[in-house]
Amino acid sequence: MVTEEGIRQRGFIEQAKSYISDLEKELGRKPTCCVTTFGCQMNARDSEKICGILSDVGYEIIESEDADFVIFNTCTVRDNANLRVYGRLGELKSKKKKNPQMKIALCGCMMQEPSVIEKLKKSYRFIDLIFGTHNIFKFSELLCSMFENEGNMIIDVWKDTNEIVEDLPVVRKYPYKSGVNIMFGCNNFCTYCIVPYVRGRERSRTPEDIIEEIERLASEGVVEVMLLGQNVNSYGKNLENPISFAELLRRVEKIDGIKRIRFMTSHPKDLSDELIEVMKESKKICRHLHLPLQSGSTAILKAMNRNYTKEKYLDLALKIRKEIPDISITTDIIVGFPGETDFDIDETIDVIKKVKFDNAFTFIYSIRTGTPAAKMEQVPEEIVKKNFDRVLKTVQDTARSQVGKDTGKTVTVLVEEVNEHDSSLMTGRMSNNTLVHFPGDIDLIGQFAEVKLEQCNGFYYFGSQMN
Ligand code: 5AD
Ligand code: SF4
């Protein structure tokens, strides 16, 4: 949908083009820029929007941070994400010393924290531009301000917005697959989590806008879409004409050219029977569900404000396994939430063993200032470490046998890229999200291939192509 704000921003794109063309003349070459993304798929999608504008205004996008303009799209879900950004900023500072013309911008979730902005203002004066998660669509306008105010730190962070501006250029990282935002923000306020504070309240895009975007992507050759939201199961509830997530999936299924549909993330409290039904009947929805458990202890789940019990989670996961036997279920687990006892850890381990997760991202609880859990009594570090190792070991054991169960089968994979470590191998993704590495030709990228799964190495396979 064309919006008034979109038209306004296009004006700034034209303005920015003239600044970049002046810079190009001065440098005697095309100015380069690099966008480094920290964190989740939502951030990855936001970075594609930032790259879309950068490329439109005349920058050459490169992978190296030895660029004329470097942008960090930050994450703040755990404290180590913040620490990494500060560490990398130190490196940028010395690059800028050597090249004073260099511009540096920071955006994303970390910028929504007032304490971070204070610290940057005080100790990181070399940064040129700071903006948050709610005004990415204003990036071209901010770029213009940056060029018009050389030497000053421009800070534009909004608390929240209802505005959804999507009619701006995007540069996709992969030609054959794409993320699609279906909603923004989160209303759940899990007591450990900073996301509702930095991403604001839940806002769904209309199904018409989403379908139009996916149809356009399909016409550009995209075969796989990942529908993105912090809690996709509550999609559409607050729209003027409410619609369920399952119904949205039915509509996406009908789009010609789209062969695979994925989505992230599902909150167990909102996962409906209708969704299980739609997944079961679908030819396109991938056999994968990411269903964050966080803890297997009902007491801890209550303290986390998760709105389900151990039994409810188990019932749901086992029902899904029964209805869709070839599905893989992955999860997120936090170890060390305030008040967590050995008994609580045993409960988490019990759920892992019963559900047999295909993969689990296990995190050590990280205090986020401003969240309710930050004020609760914390578990000593040595105990957390010991519990973390126990949980991780259980996850690795169950995942190995669960993932390996397809050994010997031939499956369809979407070939994604050349293997990172061995360029004679290609890497493909199965419908259930497991990766397979196999000898193959680079031309296969973006194509579907039939691959025999020969050897399972924990979380992935080695195989050989059959067609
Ligand atoms: N500490 C540790 N892990 C966290 N997560 C969210 N907040 C925190 C925190 N404060 C984890 C949750 C969530 C994933 C994206 O990050 O497991 O599902
Ligand atoms: Fe954070 Fe909970 Fe919202 Fe997920 S559902 S983003 S964990 S508050």
Short mmCIF file of C-alpha atoms and ligand atoms in Angstrom, two decimals:
data_model
loop_
_atom_site.label_atom_id
_atom_site.label_comp_id
_atom_site.label_asym_id
_atom_site.label_seq_id
_atom_site.Cartn_x
_atom_site.Cartn_y
_atom_site.Cartn_z
CA MET A 1 0.00 0.00 0.00
CA VAL A 2 1.33 3.44 -0.93
CA THR A 3 1.31 5.71 2.13
CA GLU A 4 1.67 9.45 2.51
CA GLU A 5 4.74 8.89 4.68
CA GLY A 6 6.21 6.60 2.03
CA ILE A 7 5.87 9.37 -0.55
CA ARG A 8 7.46 11.85 1.86
CA GLN A 9 10.40 9.52 2.48
CA ARG A 10 10.91 9.05 -1.27
CA GLY A 11 11.53 12.81 -1.40
CA PHE A 12 14.36 12.36 1.11
CA ILE A 13 15.75 9.48 -0.95
CA GLU A 14 16.10 11.91 -3.88
CA GLN A 15 17.77 14.46 -1.60
CA ALA A 16 20.16 11.82 -0.18
CA LYS A 17 21.06 10.75 -3.73
CA SER A 18 22.53 14.20 -4.37
CA TYR A 19 24.64 14.03 -1.17
CA ILE A 20 25.97 10.60 -2.13
CA SER A 21 26.70 11.70 -5.68
CA ASP A 22 28.74 14.67 -4.29
CA LEU A 23 30.59 12.22 -2.07
CA GLU A 24 31.25 9.95 -5.02
CA LYS A 25 32.80 12.84 -6.94
CA GLU A 26 34.95 13.73 -3.95
CA LEU A 27 36.16 10.14 -3.41
CA GLY A 28 36.52 9.35 -7.11
CA ARG A 29 34.65 6.09 -6.55
CA LYS A 30 31.29 4.82 -5.34
CA PRO A 31 30.99 5.24 -1.53
CA THR A 32 30.71 1.92 0.33
CA CYS A 33 28.57 0.94 3.28
CA CYS A 34 28.28 -2.08 5.54
CA VAL A 35 25.30 -3.11 7.68
CA THR A 36 26.12 -5.48 10.54
CA THR A 37 23.12 -7.22 12.08
CA PHE A 38 22.97 -8.52 15.63
CA GLY A 39 20.10 -10.63 16.95
CA CYS A 40 16.98 -12.14 15.47
CA GLN A 41 15.22 -12.54 12.10
CA MET A 42 13.23 -9.35 12.72
CA ASN A 43 16.49 -7.42 12.84
CA ALA A 44 17.73 -9.23 9.72
CA ARG A 45 14.59 -8.06 7.91
CA ASP A 46 15.03 -4.49 9.20
CA SER A 47 18.60 -4.56 7.87
CA GLU A 48 17.29 -5.50 4.42
CA LYS A 49 15.10 -2.38 4.54
CA ILE A 50 18.09 -0.24 5.57
CA CYS A 51 20.16 -1.77 2.75
CA GLY A 52 17.31 -1.07 0.31
CA ILE A 53 17.56 2.65 1.01
CA LEU A 54 21.36 2.68 1.08
CA SER A 55 21.55 1.00 -2.28
CA ASP A 56 18.85 3.26 -3.74
CA VAL A 57 20.67 6.43 -2.70
CA GLY A 58 23.90 5.23 -4.32
CA TYR A 59 26.00 3.32 -1.80
CA GLU A 60 27.76 0.11 -2.75
CA ILE A 61 26.92 -2.45 -0.07
CA ILE A 62 29.93 -4.46 1.08
CA GLU A 63 30.57 -7.02 3.84
CA SER A 64 33.64 -5.33 5.33
CA GLU A 65 33.49 -2.73 8.08
CA ASP A 66 36.32 -0.87 6.30
CA ALA A 67 33.51 1.03 4.59
CA ASP A 68 32.68 4.72 4.27
CA PHE A 69 29.50 4.17 6.28
CA VAL A 70 29.02 1.42 8.90
CA ILE A 71 25.67 0.69 10.54
CA PHE A 72 25.17 -1.60 13.50
CA ASN A 73 21.63 -2.93 13.82
CA THR A 74 21.70 -3.92 17.48
CA CYS A 75 20.00 -6.43 19.77
CA THR A 76 19.45 -6.16 23.52
CA VAL A 77 17.63 -9.38 24.43
CA ARG A 78 20.56 -10.50 26.61
CA ASP A 79 23.35 -8.42 28.12
CA ASN A 80 26.10 -10.15 26.11
CA ALA A 81 24.45 -8.78 22.94
CA ASN A 82 25.04 -5.26 24.31
CA LEU A 83 28.60 -6.06 25.34
CA ARG A 84 29.41 -7.28 21.85
CA VAL A 85 28.20 -4.00 20.36
CA TYR A 86 30.35 -1.93 22.73
CA GLY A 87 33.35 -4.13 21.88
CA ARG A 88 32.80 -3.71 18.15
CA LEU A 89 32.30 0.05 18.57
CA GLY A 90 35.82 0.22 19.99
CA GLU A 91 37.10 -1.29 16.73
CA LEU A 92 35.09 1.21 14.67
CA LYS A 93 36.54 4.09 16.66
CA SER A 94 40.08 3.21 15.55
CA LYS A 95 38.91 2.81 11.94
CA LYS A 96 37.35 6.26 12.09
CA LYS A 97 40.57 7.75 13.48
CA LYS A 98 42.32 6.58 10.32
CA ASN A 99 39.46 7.71 8.07
CA PRO A 100 37.77 10.77 9.63
CA GLN A 101 35.30 10.95 6.71
CA MET A 102 33.83 7.63 7.83
CA LYS A 103 30.23 7.71 9.11
CA ILE A 104 28.87 5.44 11.84
CA ALA A 105 25.21 4.79 12.67
CA LEU A 106 23.56 2.65 15.35
CA CYS A 107 19.97 1.45 15.32
CA GLY A 108 17.79 -1.38 16.60
CA CYS A 109 16.60 -2.58 19.99
CA MET A 110 19.52 -1.45 22.12
CA MET A 111 18.86 2.16 21.07
CA GLN A 112 15.41 2.01 22.70
CA GLU A 113 17.06 1.87 26.14
CA PRO A 114 17.58 5.35 27.63
CA SER A 115 20.61 4.16 29.65
CA VAL A 116 22.34 3.06 26.42
CA ILE A 117 21.74 6.45 24.80
CA GLU A 118 23.19 8.19 27.86
CA LYS A 119 26.30 6.03 27.67
CA LEU A 120 26.73 6.62 23.92
CA LYS A 121 26.28 10.37 24.34
CA LYS A 122 28.91 10.43 27.04
CA SER A 123 31.58 8.05 25.84
CA TYR A 124 30.99 7.38 22.13
CA ARG A 125 30.86 10.85 20.61
CA PHE A 126 32.26 9.61 17.30
CA ILE A 127 28.89 8.10 16.33
CA ASP A 128 27.08 10.16 13.67
CA LEU A 129 23.53 8.82 13.80
CA ILE A 130 21.37 6.92 16.30
CA PHE A 131 17.80 5.77 15.70
CA GLY A 132 15.50 3.12 17.13
CA THR A 133 13.13 0.36 16.09
CA HIS A 134 10.04 2.51 15.45
CA ASN A 135 11.39 4.93 12.86
CA ILE A 136 13.43 2.79 10.45
CA PHE A 137 11.10 3.98 7.70
CA LYS A 138 12.53 7.47 8.32
CA PHE A 139 16.06 6.30 7.51
CA SER A 140 16.41 8.34 4.31
CA GLU A 141 15.31 11.49 6.17
CA LEU A 142 17.82 10.74 8.92
CA LEU A 143 20.54 10.17 6.34
CA CYS A 144 19.88 13.66 4.97
CA SER A 145 20.09 15.14 8.49
CA MET A 146 23.37 13.32 9.01
CA PHE A 147 24.89 14.91 5.89
CA GLU A 148 23.45 18.32 6.76
CA ASN A 149 24.85 18.25 10.31
CA GLU A 150 28.42 16.97 9.84
CA GLY A 151 30.22 16.45 13.13
CA ASN A 152 27.05 16.30 15.25
CA MET A 153 25.52 13.20 16.76
CA ILE A 154 21.94 12.90 15.48
CA ILE A 155 19.65 11.02 17.85
CA ASP A 156 16.08 10.15 16.88
CA VAL A 157 14.50 7.46 19.04
CA TRP A 158 10.72 7.07 19.35
CA LYS A 159 8.94 5.42 22.26
CA ASP A 160 6.28 3.76 20.15
CA THR A 161 4.26 4.26 16.98
CA ASN A 162 1.20 2.90 15.25
CA GLU A 163 2.59 3.76 11.87
CA ILE A 164 3.48 0.89 9.53
CA VAL A 165 5.32 2.13 6.43
CA GLU A 166 6.24 -0.70 4.10
CA ASP A 167 6.31 0.87 0.65
CA LEU A 168 10.04 1.59 0.60
CA PRO A 169 12.88 -0.14 -1.25
CA VAL A 170 14.33 -3.38 0.18
CA VAL A 171 17.49 -5.27 -0.77
CA ARG A 172 16.98 -8.95 -0.02
CA LYS A 173 19.97 -10.97 1.17
CA TYR A 174 18.73 -14.10 -0.61
CA PRO A 175 16.99 -14.04 -4.02
CA TYR A 176 14.96 -17.21 -3.33
CA LYS A 177 13.71 -16.67 0.23
CA SER A 178 12.48 -13.74 2.24
CA GLY A 179 11.21 -12.77 5.66
CA VAL A 180 7.85 -10.99 5.72
CA ASN A 181 6.78 -8.99 8.77
CA ILE A 182 3.21 -9.81 9.63
CA MET A 183 3.17 -8.00 12.96
CA PHE A 184 5.39 -5.85 15.12
CA GLY A 185 5.86 -5.61 18.88
CA CYS A 186 4.70 -7.79 21.74
CA ASN A 187 2.05 -7.50 24.46
CA ASN A 188 3.06 -10.44 26.59
CA PHE A 189 5.47 -8.93 29.08
CA CYS A 190 7.21 -12.13 30.08
CA THR A 191 8.89 -10.92 33.27
CA TYR A 192 12.47 -11.53 32.05
CA CYS A 193 12.04 -9.97 28.62
CA ILE A 194 12.90 -6.51 27.35
CA VAL A 195 11.29 -6.92 23.92
CA PRO A 196 7.88 -5.35 24.77
CA TYR A 197 9.75 -2.27 26.04
CA VAL A 198 11.97 -1.87 22.98
CA ARG A 199 9.63 -3.05 20.22
CA GLY A 200 6.40 -1.56 21.59
CA ARG A 201 2.83 -2.87 21.50
CA GLU A 202 1.51 -5.50 19.12
CA ARG A 203 0.48 -4.17 15.69
CA SER A 204 -0.62 -6.47 12.88
CA ARG A 205 -0.36 -5.62 9.20
CA THR A 206 -3.53 -6.17 7.21
CA PRO A 207 -3.81 -9.51 5.38
CA GLU A 208 -4.23 -7.57 2.10
CA ASP A 209 -0.86 -5.82 2.53
CA ILE A 210 0.86 -9.07 3.49
CA ILE A 211 -0.59 -11.01 0.55
CA GLU A 212 0.30 -8.20 -1.86
CA GLU A 213 3.90 -8.23 -0.60
CA ILE A 214 4.19 -12.02 -0.89
CA GLU A 215 2.69 -11.99 -4.40
CA ARG A 216 5.29 -9.44 -5.39
CA LEU A 217 8.07 -11.52 -3.84
CA ALA A 218 6.81 -14.61 -5.70
CA SER A 219 6.87 -12.65 -8.96
CA GLU A 220 10.51 -11.80 -8.22
CA GLY A 221 11.42 -15.48 -7.84
CA VAL A 222 11.06 -16.00 -4.08
CA VAL A 223 9.95 -19.57 -3.32
CA GLU A 224 10.10 -19.55 0.47
CA VAL A 225 8.67 -17.00 2.89
CA MET A 226 9.16 -16.74 6.63
CA LEU A 227 6.27 -14.91 8.31
CA LEU A 228 7.75 -12.91 11.15
CA GLY A 229 6.33 -11.71 14.46
CA GLN A 230 7.20 -11.96 18.16
CA ASN A 231 4.01 -13.93 18.72
CA VAL A 232 2.48 -14.91 15.37
CA ASN A 233 -0.30 -16.86 17.06
CA SER A 234 -1.95 -13.66 18.19
CA TYR A 235 -1.76 -12.18 14.65
CA GLY A 236 -4.81 -10.28 13.47
CA LYS A 237 -6.70 -10.14 16.76
CA ASN A 238 -6.56 -6.34 16.95
CA LEU A 239 -7.22 -5.56 13.30
CA GLU A 240 -10.35 -3.64 12.34
CA ASN A 241 -11.51 -6.83 10.62
CA PRO A 242 -10.01 -9.50 12.88
CA ILE A 243 -8.54 -12.60 11.25
CA SER A 244 -6.72 -15.58 12.74
CA PHE A 245 -3.13 -16.55 11.96
CA ALA A 246 -4.38 -19.88 10.64
CA GLU A 247 -6.64 -18.04 8.18
CA LEU A 248 -3.73 -15.87 7.04
CA LEU A 249 -1.74 -19.06 6.37
CA ARG A 250 -4.62 -20.43 4.27
CA ARG A 251 -4.47 -17.30 2.14
CA VAL A 252 -0.68 -17.38 1.78
CA GLU A 253 -0.91 -21.05 0.73
CA LYS A 254 -2.93 -19.99 -2.34
CA ILE A 255 -0.17 -17.77 -3.74
CA ASP A 256 1.32 -19.28 -6.91
CA GLY A 257 5.08 -19.58 -6.94
CA ILE A 258 5.45 -19.82 -3.16
CA LYS A 259 6.55 -23.38 -2.40
CA ARG A 260 7.45 -23.17 1.27
CA ILE A 261 5.97 -21.22 4.17
CA ARG A 262 7.67 -20.85 7.54
CA PHE A 263 6.80 -18.70 10.54
CA MET A 264 8.37 -17.48 13.77
CA THR A 265 7.73 -17.29 16.75
CA SER A 266 4.81 -19.17 18.26
CA HIS A 267 3.76 -18.58 21.84
CA PRO A 268 2.41 -21.84 23.33
CA LYS A 269 -0.43 -20.05 25.12
CA ASP A 270 -1.99 -18.92 21.83
CA LEU A 271 -1.39 -21.90 19.54
CA SER A 272 -4.83 -22.98 18.28
CA ASP A 273 -6.22 -26.31 17.06
CA GLU A 274 -7.12 -24.44 13.89
CA LEU A 275 -3.40 -23.80 13.30
CA ILE A 276 -2.52 -27.48 13.81
CA GLU A 277 -5.27 -28.37 11.35
CA VAL A 278 -4.03 -25.90 8.72
CA MET A 279 -0.45 -27.12 9.10
CA LYS A 280 -1.54 -30.72 8.82
CA GLU A 281 -3.48 -30.16 5.60
CA SER A 282 -0.99 -27.79 4.01
CA LYS A 283 1.33 -28.79 1.18
CA LYS A 284 3.47 -25.70 1.66
CA ILE A 285 3.79 -25.03 5.39
CA CYS A 286 7.11 -26.47 6.53
CA ARG A 287 7.24 -29.32 8.99
CA HIS A 288 8.81 -27.20 11.69
CA LEU A 289 7.51 -25.42 14.74
CA HIS A 290 9.59 -23.23 17.00
CA LEU A 291 7.73 -23.35 20.31
CA PRO A 292 9.64 -21.63 23.12
CA LEU A 293 9.31 -23.54 26.39
CA GLN A 294 11.52 -21.21 28.53
CA SER A 295 11.08 -23.50 31.56
CA GLY A 296 9.49 -26.87 32.29
CA SER A 297 8.54 -25.87 35.83
CA THR A 298 5.00 -24.61 36.37
CA ALA A 299 6.15 -22.43 39.28
CA ILE A 300 8.85 -20.75 37.19
CA LEU A 301 6.51 -20.39 34.21
CA LYS A 302 4.10 -18.56 36.51
CA ALA A 303 6.88 -16.25 37.75
CA MET A 304 7.84 -15.69 34.11
CA ASN A 305 4.21 -14.72 33.29
CA ARG A 306 4.11 -17.29 30.47
CA ASN A 307 0.44 -18.20 30.98
CA TYR A 308 0.80 -21.97 30.61
CA THR A 309 1.79 -24.87 32.86
CA LYS A 310 4.21 -27.74 32.32
CA GLU A 311 1.26 -30.04 31.61
CA LYS A 312 -0.33 -27.65 29.12
CA TYR A 313 2.93 -27.36 27.19
CA LEU A 314 3.43 -31.13 27.18
CA ASP A 315 -0.16 -31.75 26.03
CA LEU A 316 0.26 -29.25 23.23
CA ALA A 317 3.66 -30.49 22.03
CA LEU A 318 2.62 -34.14 22.14
CA LYS A 319 -0.66 -33.36 20.36
CA ILE A 320 1.31 -31.65 17.57
CA ARG A 321 3.69 -34.63 17.33
CA LYS A 322 0.70 -36.99 17.08
CA GLU A 323 -1.17 -34.93 14.46
CA ILE A 324 1.91 -34.12 12.35
CA PRO A 325 4.35 -37.01 12.94
CA ASP A 326 7.10 -35.73 10.63
CA ILE A 327 7.27 -32.30 12.30
CA SER A 328 10.37 -31.06 14.09
CA ILE A 329 9.85 -29.05 17.25
CA THR A 330 12.53 -26.65 18.41
CA THR A 331 12.53 -24.45 21.46
CA ASP A 332 14.15 -21.78 23.62
CA ILE A 333 15.04 -22.48 27.24
CA ILE A 334 16.24 -20.05 29.90
CA VAL A 335 18.34 -21.41 32.76
CA GLY A 336 18.87 -19.40 35.94
CA PHE A 337 15.62 -17.43 36.14
CA PRO A 338 15.30 -15.94 39.66
CA GLY A 339 14.21 -18.52 42.25
CA GLU A 340 14.96 -21.53 40.04
CA THR A 341 15.71 -24.65 42.15
CA ASP A 342 17.10 -28.12 41.36
CA PHE A 343 13.51 -29.34 41.26
CA ASP A 344 12.64 -26.74 38.60
CA ILE A 345 15.62 -27.86 36.50
CA ASP A 346 14.49 -31.49 36.83
CA GLU A 347 11.10 -30.40 35.51
CA THR A 348 12.72 -28.71 32.49
CA ILE A 349 14.81 -31.81 31.82
CA ASP A 350 11.68 -33.95 32.08
CA VAL A 351 9.95 -31.88 29.37
CA ILE A 352 13.01 -32.04 27.10
CA LYS A 353 13.05 -35.82 27.40
CA LYS A 354 9.31 -36.15 26.78
CA VAL A 355 9.06 -33.77 23.82
CA LYS A 356 12.45 -34.78 22.35
CA PHE A 357 13.18 -31.38 20.86
CA ASP A 358 14.97 -31.44 17.52
CA ASN A 359 16.98 -28.48 18.71
CA ALA A 360 16.87 -26.12 21.67
CA PHE A 361 18.52 -22.76 22.12
CA THR A 362 19.55 -22.72 25.76
CA PHE A 363 20.26 -19.34 27.32
CA ILE A 364 21.58 -18.28 30.68
CA TYR A 365 19.14 -15.82 32.25
CA SER A 366 20.36 -12.28 31.76
CA ILE A 367 19.13 -9.42 33.94
CA ARG A 368 17.39 -6.75 31.84
CA THR A 369 17.00 -3.46 33.69
CA GLY A 370 13.39 -2.32 33.92
CA THR A 371 11.85 -5.81 33.68
CA PRO A 372 10.09 -7.28 36.76
CA ALA A 373 12.52 -10.22 37.06
CA ALA A 374 15.48 -7.86 37.45
CA LYS A 375 14.19 -7.04 40.95
CA MET A 376 13.70 -10.68 41.99
CA GLU A 377 16.29 -12.62 43.98
CA GLN A 378 18.92 -13.95 41.58
CA VAL A 379 20.39 -17.48 41.49
CA PRO A 380 24.16 -17.63 42.23
CA GLU A 381 26.32 -17.88 39.12
CA GLU A 382 27.99 -21.23 39.98
CA ILE A 383 24.60 -22.90 40.41
CA VAL A 384 23.35 -21.47 37.11
CA LYS A 385 26.45 -22.74 35.31
CA LYS A 386 26.02 -26.27 36.71
CA ASN A 387 22.31 -26.31 35.78
CA PHE A 388 23.02 -24.92 32.33
CA ASP A 389 25.46 -27.78 31.63
CA ARG A 390 22.87 -30.36 32.76
CA VAL A 391 20.17 -28.88 30.51
CA LEU A 392 22.52 -28.55 27.54
CA LYS A 393 23.66 -32.17 27.84
CA THR A 394 20.05 -33.39 27.86
CA VAL A 395 19.19 -31.25 24.83
CA GLN A 396 22.20 -32.56 22.89
CA ASP A 397 21.36 -36.19 23.68
CA THR A 398 17.67 -35.98 22.74
CA ALA A 399 18.33 -33.86 19.65
CA ARG A 400 20.94 -36.27 18.32
CA SER A 401 18.57 -39.24 18.33
CA GLN A 402 15.59 -37.16 17.20
CA VAL A 403 17.35 -35.47 14.26
CA GLY A 404 19.11 -38.70 13.23
CA LYS A 405 15.90 -40.66 12.79
CA ASP A 406 15.68 -39.78 9.08
CA THR A 407 19.05 -41.36 8.18
CA GLY A 408 18.73 -43.31 4.93
CA LYS A 409 15.69 -41.34 3.69
CA THR A 410 15.67 -39.20 0.57
CA VAL A 411 14.23 -35.74 1.18
CA THR A 412 13.59 -32.53 -0.74
CA VAL A 413 15.86 -29.66 0.24
CA LEU A 414 15.97 -26.04 -0.80
CA VAL A 415 19.63 -25.43 -1.67
CA GLU A 416 20.69 -22.26 0.15
CA GLU A 417 24.42 -21.72 -0.21
CA VAL A 418 27.93 -23.08 -0.64
CA ASN A 419 29.04 -24.82 2.56
CA GLU A 420 30.91 -22.38 4.81
CA HIS A 421 33.82 -24.73 5.50
CA ASP A 422 34.09 -26.86 2.35
CA SER A 423 33.39 -25.19 -0.99
CA SER A 424 32.84 -28.53 -2.75
CA LEU A 425 29.67 -28.99 -0.67
CA MET A 426 26.32 -27.26 -0.98
CA THR A 427 24.04 -26.65 1.99
CA GLY A 428 20.34 -27.36 1.71
CA ARG A 429 17.49 -27.01 4.18
CA MET A 430 14.89 -29.70 4.73
CA SER A 431 11.26 -28.82 5.29
CA ASN A 432 11.80 -29.56 8.99
CA ASN A 433 14.60 -26.93 9.04
CA THR A 434 17.48 -29.43 9.41
CA LEU A 435 20.52 -28.65 7.24
CA VAL A 436 22.10 -31.17 4.83
CA HIS A 437 25.56 -30.78 3.29
CA PHE A 438 26.16 -32.60 0.02
CA PRO A 439 28.49 -32.49 -3.01
CA GLY A 440 26.80 -30.35 -5.63
CA ASP A 441 26.99 -27.57 -8.14
CA ILE A 442 26.73 -23.88 -7.27
CA ASP A 443 23.93 -23.52 -9.86
CA LEU A 444 21.70 -25.44 -7.46
CA ILE A 445 21.40 -22.41 -5.16
CA GLY A 446 17.75 -21.43 -4.91
CA GLN A 447 16.62 -24.75 -6.43
CA PHE A 448 14.97 -27.76 -4.84
CA ALA A 449 17.02 -30.98 -4.85
CA GLU A 450 16.40 -34.56 -3.75
CA VAL A 451 19.09 -35.56 -1.29
CA LYS A 452 19.72 -38.89 0.43
CA LEU A 453 20.52 -38.42 4.12
CA GLU A 454 23.58 -40.53 4.77
CA GLN A 455 25.13 -39.47 8.01
CA CYS A 456 23.78 -37.42 10.92
CA ASN A 457 26.28 -35.31 12.86
CA GLY A 458 24.20 -34.12 15.78
CA PHE A 459 22.11 -31.26 14.45
CA TYR A 460 22.78 -31.70 10.69
CA TYR A 461 23.35 -34.32 7.96
CA PHE A 462 25.80 -35.19 5.22
CA GLY A 463 24.14 -36.62 2.11
CA SER A 464 24.25 -37.08 -1.65
CA GLN A 465 22.07 -35.72 -4.42
CA MET A 466 19.69 -38.20 -6.06
CA ASN A 467 18.27 -36.17 -9.00
N1 5AD B 1 17.73 -13.73 29.50
C1 5AD B 1 17.98 -14.85 28.79
N2 5AD B 1 17.29 -15.21 27.70
C2 5AD B 1 16.29 -14.40 27.31
N3 5AD B 1 15.43 -14.50 26.27
C3 5AD B 1 14.62 -13.42 26.29
N4 5AD B 1 14.94 -12.63 27.33
C4 5AD B 1 15.97 -13.22 27.97
C5 5AD B 1 16.73 -12.90 29.13
N5 5AD B 1 16.48 -11.80 29.84
C6 5AD B 1 15.41 -15.62 25.35
C7 5AD B 1 14.07 -16.33 25.38
C8 5AD B 1 13.47 -15.97 24.04
C9 5AD B 1 14.70 -15.81 23.18
C10 5AD B 1 14.51 -15.06 21.92
O1 5AD B 1 15.61 -15.15 24.03
O2 5AD B 1 14.32 -17.73 25.45
O3 5AD B 1 12.59 -16.95 23.56
FE1 SF4 B 2 9.62 -11.50 25.06
FE2 SF4 B 2 7.65 -13.06 25.95
FE3 SF4 B 2 7.14 -11.22 24.04
FE4 SF4 B 2 8.62 -13.39 23.45
S1 SF4 B 2 6.45 -13.40 24.09
S2 SF4 B 2 9.07 -11.26 22.89
S3 SF4 B 2 9.73 -13.75 25.37
S4 SF4 B 2 7.76 -10.82 26.14
#
